[in-house]
Amino acid sequence: MKILYEAKATVQGGRNGHVRSDDGLIDLQLAVPKSMGGPGGEKSNPEQLFASGYAACFDGALNYIAGTKKIKISGSQVTAKVGIGAIEPVGFGLKVTLEISIPWIDRELGWELVKETHKFCPYSNAIRGNVDVDLVLL
């Protein structure tokens, strides 16, 4: 694979630490959510960062796929819900739900675009077979 762009971020202190991208655009304190026994508060966590990236990537891929088919879409929106939980026998896993809104497009065409986007999106390809992803067309 020919790399077109590479992001770089460094974390010190794990889930209760600090993350900073090499360009300084991301510069955040992290905290384990209260629901997982951490302090929570006004700090981010890896699941929020992953949800943000996946939603942005999927929406961009959706617009790209629509464009290749000469279909005009406007105002599409993707919400990613990323859950974390224990898996057996040991460890943790993720579950993702993508809620996709494509205004002014009929459902059949919308599903066609969503399914094709899921095959194309780099995030979908990265986790396929390892993370359950539910696609919901709103």
JSON list of C-alpha atoms in Angstrom, two decimals:
[
{"chain": "A", "resi": 1, "resn": "MET", "atom": "CA", "xyz": [0.00, 0.00, 0.00]},
{"chain": "A", "resi": 2, "resn": "LYS", "atom": "CA", "xyz": [1.29, 3.43, -0.93]},
{"chain": "A", "resi": 3, "resn": "ILE", "atom": "CA", "xyz": [0.84, 5.73, 2.08]},
{"chain": "A", "resi": 4, "resn": "LEU", "atom": "CA", "xyz": [-0.80, 9.05, 1.09]},
{"chain": "A", "resi": 5, "resn": "TYR", "atom": "CA", "xyz": [-0.87, 10.58, 4.58]},
{"chain": "A", "resi": 6, "resn": "GLU", "atom": "CA", "xyz": [0.28, 9.53, 8.02]},
{"chain": "A", "resi": 7, "resn": "ALA", "atom": "CA", "xyz": [-1.08, 10.91, 11.29]},
{"chain": "A", "resi": 8, "resn": "LYS", "atom": "CA", "xyz": [1.05, 10.83, 14.39]},
{"chain": "A", "resi": 9, "resn": "ALA", "atom": "CA", "xyz": [-0.09, 11.20, 17.99]},
{"chain": "A", "resi": 10, "resn": "THR", "atom": "CA", "xyz": [1.66, 10.41, 21.25]},
{"chain": "A", "resi": 11, "resn": "VAL", "atom": "CA", "xyz": [0.00, 9.46, 24.54]},
{"chain": "A", "resi": 12, "resn": "GLN", "atom": "CA", "xyz": [1.68, 9.54, 27.90]},
{"chain": "A", "resi": 13, "resn": "GLY", "atom": "CA", "xyz": [-0.16, 8.06, 30.86]},
{"chain": "A", "resi": 14, "resn": "GLY", "atom": "CA", "xyz": [-2.58, 5.78, 29.00]},
{"chain": "A", "resi": 15, "resn": "ARG", "atom": "CA", "xyz": [-6.31, 6.25, 29.50]},
{"chain": "A", "resi": 16, "resn": "ASN", "atom": "CA", "xyz": [-5.74, 8.77, 32.31]},
{"chain": "A", "resi": 17, "resn": "GLY", "atom": "CA", "xyz": [-2.98, 10.59, 30.46]},
{"chain": "A", "resi": 18, "resn": "HIS", "atom": "CA", "xyz": [-2.47, 13.15, 27.76]},
{"chain": "A", "resi": 19, "resn": "VAL", "atom": "CA", "xyz": [-2.61, 12.89, 23.96]},
{"chain": "A", "resi": 20, "resn": "ARG", "atom": "CA", "xyz": [-0.97, 15.26, 21.53]},
{"chain": "A", "resi": 21, "resn": "SER", "atom": "CA", "xyz": [-0.68, 15.11, 17.75]},
{"chain": "A", "resi": 22, "resn": "ASP", "atom": "CA", "xyz": [2.67, 15.99, 16.22]},
{"chain": "A", "resi": 23, "resn": "ASP", "atom": "CA", "xyz": [1.18, 19.22, 14.77]},
{"chain": "A", "resi": 24, "resn": "GLY", "atom": "CA", "xyz": [-0.45, 20.19, 18.09]},
{"chain": "A", "resi": 25, "resn": "LEU", "atom": "CA", "xyz": [-3.99, 20.29, 16.67]},
{"chain": "A", "resi": 26, "resn": "ILE", "atom": "CA", "xyz": [-4.99, 17.56, 19.11]},
{"chain": "A", "resi": 27, "resn": "ASP", "atom": "CA", "xyz": [-3.80, 18.33, 22.62]},
{"chain": "A", "resi": 28, "resn": "LEU", "atom": "CA", "xyz": [-6.12, 16.72, 25.17]},
{"chain": "A", "resi": 29, "resn": "GLN", "atom": "CA", "xyz": [-6.23, 15.28, 28.65]},
{"chain": "A", "resi": 30, "resn": "LEU", "atom": "CA", "xyz": [-7.72, 11.79, 28.77]},
{"chain": "A", "resi": 31, "resn": "ALA", "atom": "CA", "xyz": [-9.70, 10.10, 31.52]},
{"chain": "A", "resi": 32, "resn": "VAL", "atom": "CA", "xyz": [-11.34, 6.74, 32.01]},
{"chain": "A", "resi": 33, "resn": "PRO", "atom": "CA", "xyz": [-15.13, 7.28, 31.94]},
{"chain": "A", "resi": 34, "resn": "LYS", "atom": "CA", "xyz": [-16.96, 7.06, 35.28]},
{"chain": "A", "resi": 35, "resn": "SER", "atom": "CA", "xyz": [-18.97, 4.10, 33.96]},
{"chain": "A", "resi": 36, "resn": "MET", "atom": "CA", "xyz": [-15.68, 2.19, 33.73]},
{"chain": "A", "resi": 37, "resn": "GLY", "atom": "CA", "xyz": [-14.54, 3.16, 37.22]},
{"chain": "A", "resi": 38, "resn": "GLY", "atom": "CA", "xyz": [-12.51, 6.22, 36.24]},
{"chain": "A", "resi": 39, "resn": "PRO", "atom": "CA", "xyz": [-12.74, 9.87, 37.18]},
{"chain": "A", "resi": 40, "resn": "GLY", "atom": "CA", "xyz": [-14.59, 10.91, 34.00]},
{"chain": "A", "resi": 41, "resn": "GLY", "atom": "CA", "xyz": [-15.13, 14.65, 33.91]},
{"chain": "A", "resi": 42, "resn": "GLU", "atom": "CA", "xyz": [-14.43, 17.02, 31.06]},
{"chain": "A", "resi": 43, "resn": "LYS", "atom": "CA", "xyz": [-11.77, 14.87, 29.46]},
{"chain": "A", "resi": 44, "resn": "SER", "atom": "CA", "xyz": [-11.85, 12.74, 26.35]},
{"chain": "A", "resi": 45, "resn": "ASN", "atom": "CA", "xyz": [-11.16, 9.02, 25.96]},
{"chain": "A", "resi": 46, "resn": "PRO", "atom": "CA", "xyz": [-10.01, 6.68, 23.19]},
{"chain": "A", "resi": 47, "resn": "GLU", "atom": "CA", "xyz": [-13.55, 5.63, 22.30]},
{"chain": "A", "resi": 48, "resn": "GLN", "atom": "CA", "xyz": [-14.60, 9.25, 21.67]},
{"chain": "A", "resi": 49, "resn": "LEU", "atom": "CA", "xyz": [-11.55, 9.80, 19.50]},
{"chain": "A", "resi": 50, "resn": "PHE", "atom": "CA", "xyz": [-12.22, 6.61, 17.53]},
{"chain": "A", "resi": 51, "resn": "ALA", "atom": "CA", "xyz": [-15.91, 7.51, 17.12]},
{"chain": "A", "resi": 52, "resn": "SER", "atom": "CA", "xyz": [-14.94, 10.95, 15.81]},
{"chain": "A", "resi": 53, "resn": "GLY", "atom": "CA", "xyz": [-12.49, 9.55, 13.30]},
{"chain": "A", "resi": 54, "resn": "TYR", "atom": "CA", "xyz": [-14.79, 6.78, 12.10]},
{"chain": "A", "resi": 55, "resn": "ALA", "atom": "CA", "xyz": [-17.78, 9.12, 11.66]},
{"chain": "A", "resi": 56, "resn": "ALA", "atom": "CA", "xyz": [-15.70, 11.65, 9.72]},
{"chain": "A", "resi": 57, "resn": "CYS", "atom": "CA", "xyz": [-14.14, 8.99, 7.52]},
{"chain": "A", "resi": 58, "resn": "PHE", "atom": "CA", "xyz": [-17.44, 7.23, 6.79]},
{"chain": "A", "resi": 59, "resn": "ASP", "atom": "CA", "xyz": [-19.22, 10.48, 5.90]},
{"chain": "A", "resi": 60, "resn": "GLY", "atom": "CA", "xyz": [-16.35, 11.48, 3.62]},
{"chain": "A", "resi": 61, "resn": "ALA", "atom": "CA", "xyz": [-16.39, 8.05, 1.97]},
{"chain": "A", "resi": 62, "resn": "LEU", "atom": "CA", "xyz": [-20.18, 8.26, 1.56]},
{"chain": "A", "resi": 63, "resn": "ASN", "atom": "CA", "xyz": [-19.88, 11.57, -0.26]},
{"chain": "A", "resi": 64, "resn": "TYR", "atom": "CA", "xyz": [-17.07, 10.18, -2.41]},
{"chain": "A", "resi": 65, "resn": "ILE", "atom": "CA", "xyz": [-19.06, 7.07, -3.38]},
{"chain": "A", "resi": 66, "resn": "ALA", "atom": "CA", "xyz": [-22.13, 9.18, -4.20]},
{"chain": "A", "resi": 67, "resn": "GLY", "atom": "CA", "xyz": [-19.95, 11.44, -6.34]},
{"chain": "A", "resi": 68, "resn": "THR", "atom": "CA", "xyz": [-18.55, 8.52, -8.33]},
{"chain": "A", "resi": 69, "resn": "LYS", "atom": "CA", "xyz": [-22.14, 7.57, -9.14]},
{"chain": "A", "resi": 70, "resn": "LYS", "atom": "CA", "xyz": [-23.02, 11.17, -10.08]},
{"chain": "A", "resi": 71, "resn": "ILE", "atom": "CA", "xyz": [-25.54, 11.25, -7.20]},
{"chain": "A", "resi": 72, "resn": "LYS", "atom": "CA", "xyz": [-25.89, 14.61, -5.49]},
{"chain": "A", "resi": 73, "resn": "ILE", "atom": "CA", "xyz": [-26.16, 14.31, -1.74]},
{"chain": "A", "resi": 74, "resn": "SER", "atom": "CA", "xyz": [-26.26, 17.26, 0.59]},
{"chain": "A", "resi": 75, "resn": "GLY", "atom": "CA", "xyz": [-26.29, 17.42, 4.37]},
{"chain": "A", "resi": 76, "resn": "SER", "atom": "CA", "xyz": [-25.34, 13.82, 5.04]},
{"chain": "A", "resi": 77, "resn": "GLN", "atom": "CA", "xyz": [-24.50, 13.09, 8.65]},
{"chain": "A", "resi": 78, "resn": "VAL", "atom": "CA", "xyz": [-22.89, 10.12, 10.40]},
{"chain": "A", "resi": 79, "resn": "THR", "atom": "CA", "xyz": [-22.97, 9.50, 14.13]},
{"chain": "A", "resi": 80, "resn": "ALA", "atom": "CA", "xyz": [-20.66, 6.79, 15.42]},
{"chain": "A", "resi": 81, "resn": "LYS", "atom": "CA", "xyz": [-21.36, 5.12, 18.75]},
{"chain": "A", "resi": 82, "resn": "VAL", "atom": "CA", "xyz": [-18.38, 3.17, 20.03]},
{"chain": "A", "resi": 83, "resn": "GLY", "atom": "CA", "xyz": [-18.95, 0.87, 22.98]},
{"chain": "A", "resi": 84, "resn": "ILE", "atom": "CA", "xyz": [-16.32, -0.97, 24.97]},
{"chain": "A", "resi": 85, "resn": "GLY", "atom": "CA", "xyz": [-16.88, -4.06, 27.06]},
{"chain": "A", "resi": 86, "resn": "ALA", "atom": "CA", "xyz": [-15.30, -7.19, 28.42]},
{"chain": "A", "resi": 87, "resn": "ILE", "atom": "CA", "xyz": [-14.94, -10.19, 26.12]},
{"chain": "A", "resi": 88, "resn": "GLU", "atom": "CA", "xyz": [-14.35, -13.79, 27.14]},
{"chain": "A", "resi": 89, "resn": "PRO", "atom": "CA", "xyz": [-12.08, -15.32, 28.19]},
{"chain": "A", "resi": 90, "resn": "VAL", "atom": "CA", "xyz": [-10.06, -12.16, 28.86]},
{"chain": "A", "resi": 91, "resn": "GLY", "atom": "CA", "xyz": [-9.72, -8.67, 27.48]},
{"chain": "A", "resi": 92, "resn": "PHE", "atom": "CA", "xyz": [-11.91, -5.96, 26.07]},
{"chain": "A", "resi": 93, "resn": "GLY", "atom": "CA", "xyz": [-13.57, -5.43, 22.72]},
{"chain": "A", "resi": 94, "resn": "LEU", "atom": "CA", "xyz": [-15.41, -2.73, 20.83]},
{"chain": "A", "resi": 95, "resn": "LYS", "atom": "CA", "xyz": [-18.84, -2.53, 19.23]},
{"chain": "A", "resi": 96, "resn": "VAL", "atom": "CA", "xyz": [-19.77, 0.20, 16.76]},
{"chain": "A", "resi": 97, "resn": "THR", "atom": "CA", "xyz": [-23.10, 1.55, 15.58]},
{"chain": "A", "resi": 98, "resn": "LEU", "atom": "CA", "xyz": [-23.07, 3.97, 12.66]},
{"chain": "A", "resi": 99, "resn": "GLU", "atom": "CA", "xyz": [-26.21, 6.07, 12.33]},
{"chain": "A", "resi": 100, "resn": "ILE", "atom": "CA", "xyz": [-26.30, 7.51, 8.81]},
{"chain": "A", "resi": 101, "resn": "SER", "atom": "CA", "xyz": [-28.60, 10.25, 7.57]},
{"chain": "A", "resi": 102, "resn": "ILE", "atom": "CA", "xyz": [-28.78, 11.06, 3.86]},
{"chain": "A", "resi": 103, "resn": "PRO", "atom": "CA", "xyz": [-31.51, 13.67, 3.38]},
{"chain": "A", "resi": 104, "resn": "TRP", "atom": "CA", "xyz": [-33.49, 13.73, 0.15]},
{"chain": "A", "resi": 105, "resn": "ILE", "atom": "CA", "xyz": [-32.39, 10.23, -0.95]},
{"chain": "A", "resi": 106, "resn": "ASP", "atom": "CA", "xyz": [-34.88, 7.35, -1.06]},
{"chain": "A", "resi": 107, "resn": "ARG", "atom": "CA", "xyz": [-34.24, 4.42, 1.28]},
{"chain": "A", "resi": 108, "resn": "GLU", "atom": "CA", "xyz": [-33.33, 1.86, -1.36]},
{"chain": "A", "resi": 109, "resn": "LEU", "atom": "CA", "xyz": [-30.68, 4.12, -2.89]},
{"chain": "A", "resi": 110, "resn": "GLY", "atom": "CA", "xyz": [-29.57, 5.16, 0.59]},
{"chain": "A", "resi": 111, "resn": "TRP", "atom": "CA", "xyz": [-28.93, 1.54, 1.60]},
{"chain": "A", "resi": 112, "resn": "GLU", "atom": "CA", "xyz": [-27.06, 0.90, -1.65]},
{"chain": "A", "resi": 113, "resn": "LEU", "atom": "CA", "xyz": [-24.78, 3.87, -0.91]},
{"chain": "A", "resi": 114, "resn": "VAL", "atom": "CA", "xyz": [-24.29, 2.85, 2.74]},
{"chain": "A", "resi": 115, "resn": "LYS", "atom": "CA", "xyz": [-23.37, -0.75, 1.87]},
{"chain": "A", "resi": 116, "resn": "GLU", "atom": "CA", "xyz": [-20.92, 0.34, -0.82]},
{"chain": "A", "resi": 117, "resn": "THR", "atom": "CA", "xyz": [-19.42, 2.95, 1.53]},
{"chain": "A", "resi": 118, "resn": "HIS", "atom": "CA", "xyz": [-18.93, 0.29, 4.23]},
{"chain": "A", "resi": 119, "resn": "LYS", "atom": "CA", "xyz": [-16.88, -1.75, 1.72]},
{"chain": "A", "resi": 120, "resn": "PHE", "atom": "CA", "xyz": [-14.82, 1.33, 0.77]},
{"chain": "A", "resi": 121, "resn": "CYS", "atom": "CA", "xyz": [-14.22, 3.23, 4.05]},
{"chain": "A", "resi": 122, "resn": "PRO", "atom": "CA", "xyz": [-10.70, 2.72, 5.46]},
{"chain": "A", "resi": 123, "resn": "TYR", "atom": "CA", "xyz": [-12.00, 2.51, 9.05]},
{"chain": "A", "resi": 124, "resn": "SER", "atom": "CA", "xyz": [-14.55, -0.14, 8.07]},
{"chain": "A", "resi": 125, "resn": "ASN", "atom": "CA", "xyz": [-11.84, -2.08, 6.27]},
{"chain": "A", "resi": 126, "resn": "ALA", "atom": "CA", "xyz": [-9.46, -1.80, 9.23]},
{"chain": "A", "resi": 127, "resn": "ILE", "atom": "CA", "xyz": [-11.88, -3.35, 11.72]},
{"chain": "A", "resi": 128, "resn": "ARG", "atom": "CA", "xyz": [-13.84, -5.73, 9.48]},
{"chain": "A", "resi": 129, "resn": "GLY", "atom": "CA", "xyz": [-13.96, -9.19, 11.06]},
{"chain": "A", "resi": 130, "resn": "ASN", "atom": "CA", "xyz": [-12.72, -7.87, 14.41]},
{"chain": "A", "resi": 131, "resn": "VAL", "atom": "CA", "xyz": [-15.42, -5.42, 15.53]},
{"chain": "A", "resi": 132, "resn": "ASP", "atom": "CA", "xyz": [-19.18, -5.74, 15.19]},
{"chain": "A", "resi": 133, "resn": "VAL", "atom": "CA", "xyz": [-20.53, -2.78, 13.19]},
{"chain": "A", "resi": 134, "resn": "ASP", "atom": "CA", "xyz": [-24.24, -2.08, 12.96]},
{"chain": "A", "resi": 135, "resn": "LEU", "atom": "CA", "xyz": [-25.31, 0.21, 10.12]},
{"chain": "A", "resi": 136, "resn": "VAL", "atom": "CA", "xyz": [-28.48, 2.21, 10.75]},
{"chain": "A", "resi": 137, "resn": "LEU", "atom": "CA", "xyz": [-29.95, 4.33, 7.96]},
{"chain": "A", "resi": 138, "resn": "LEU", "atom": "CA", "xyz": [-32.07, 7.05, 9.53]}
]
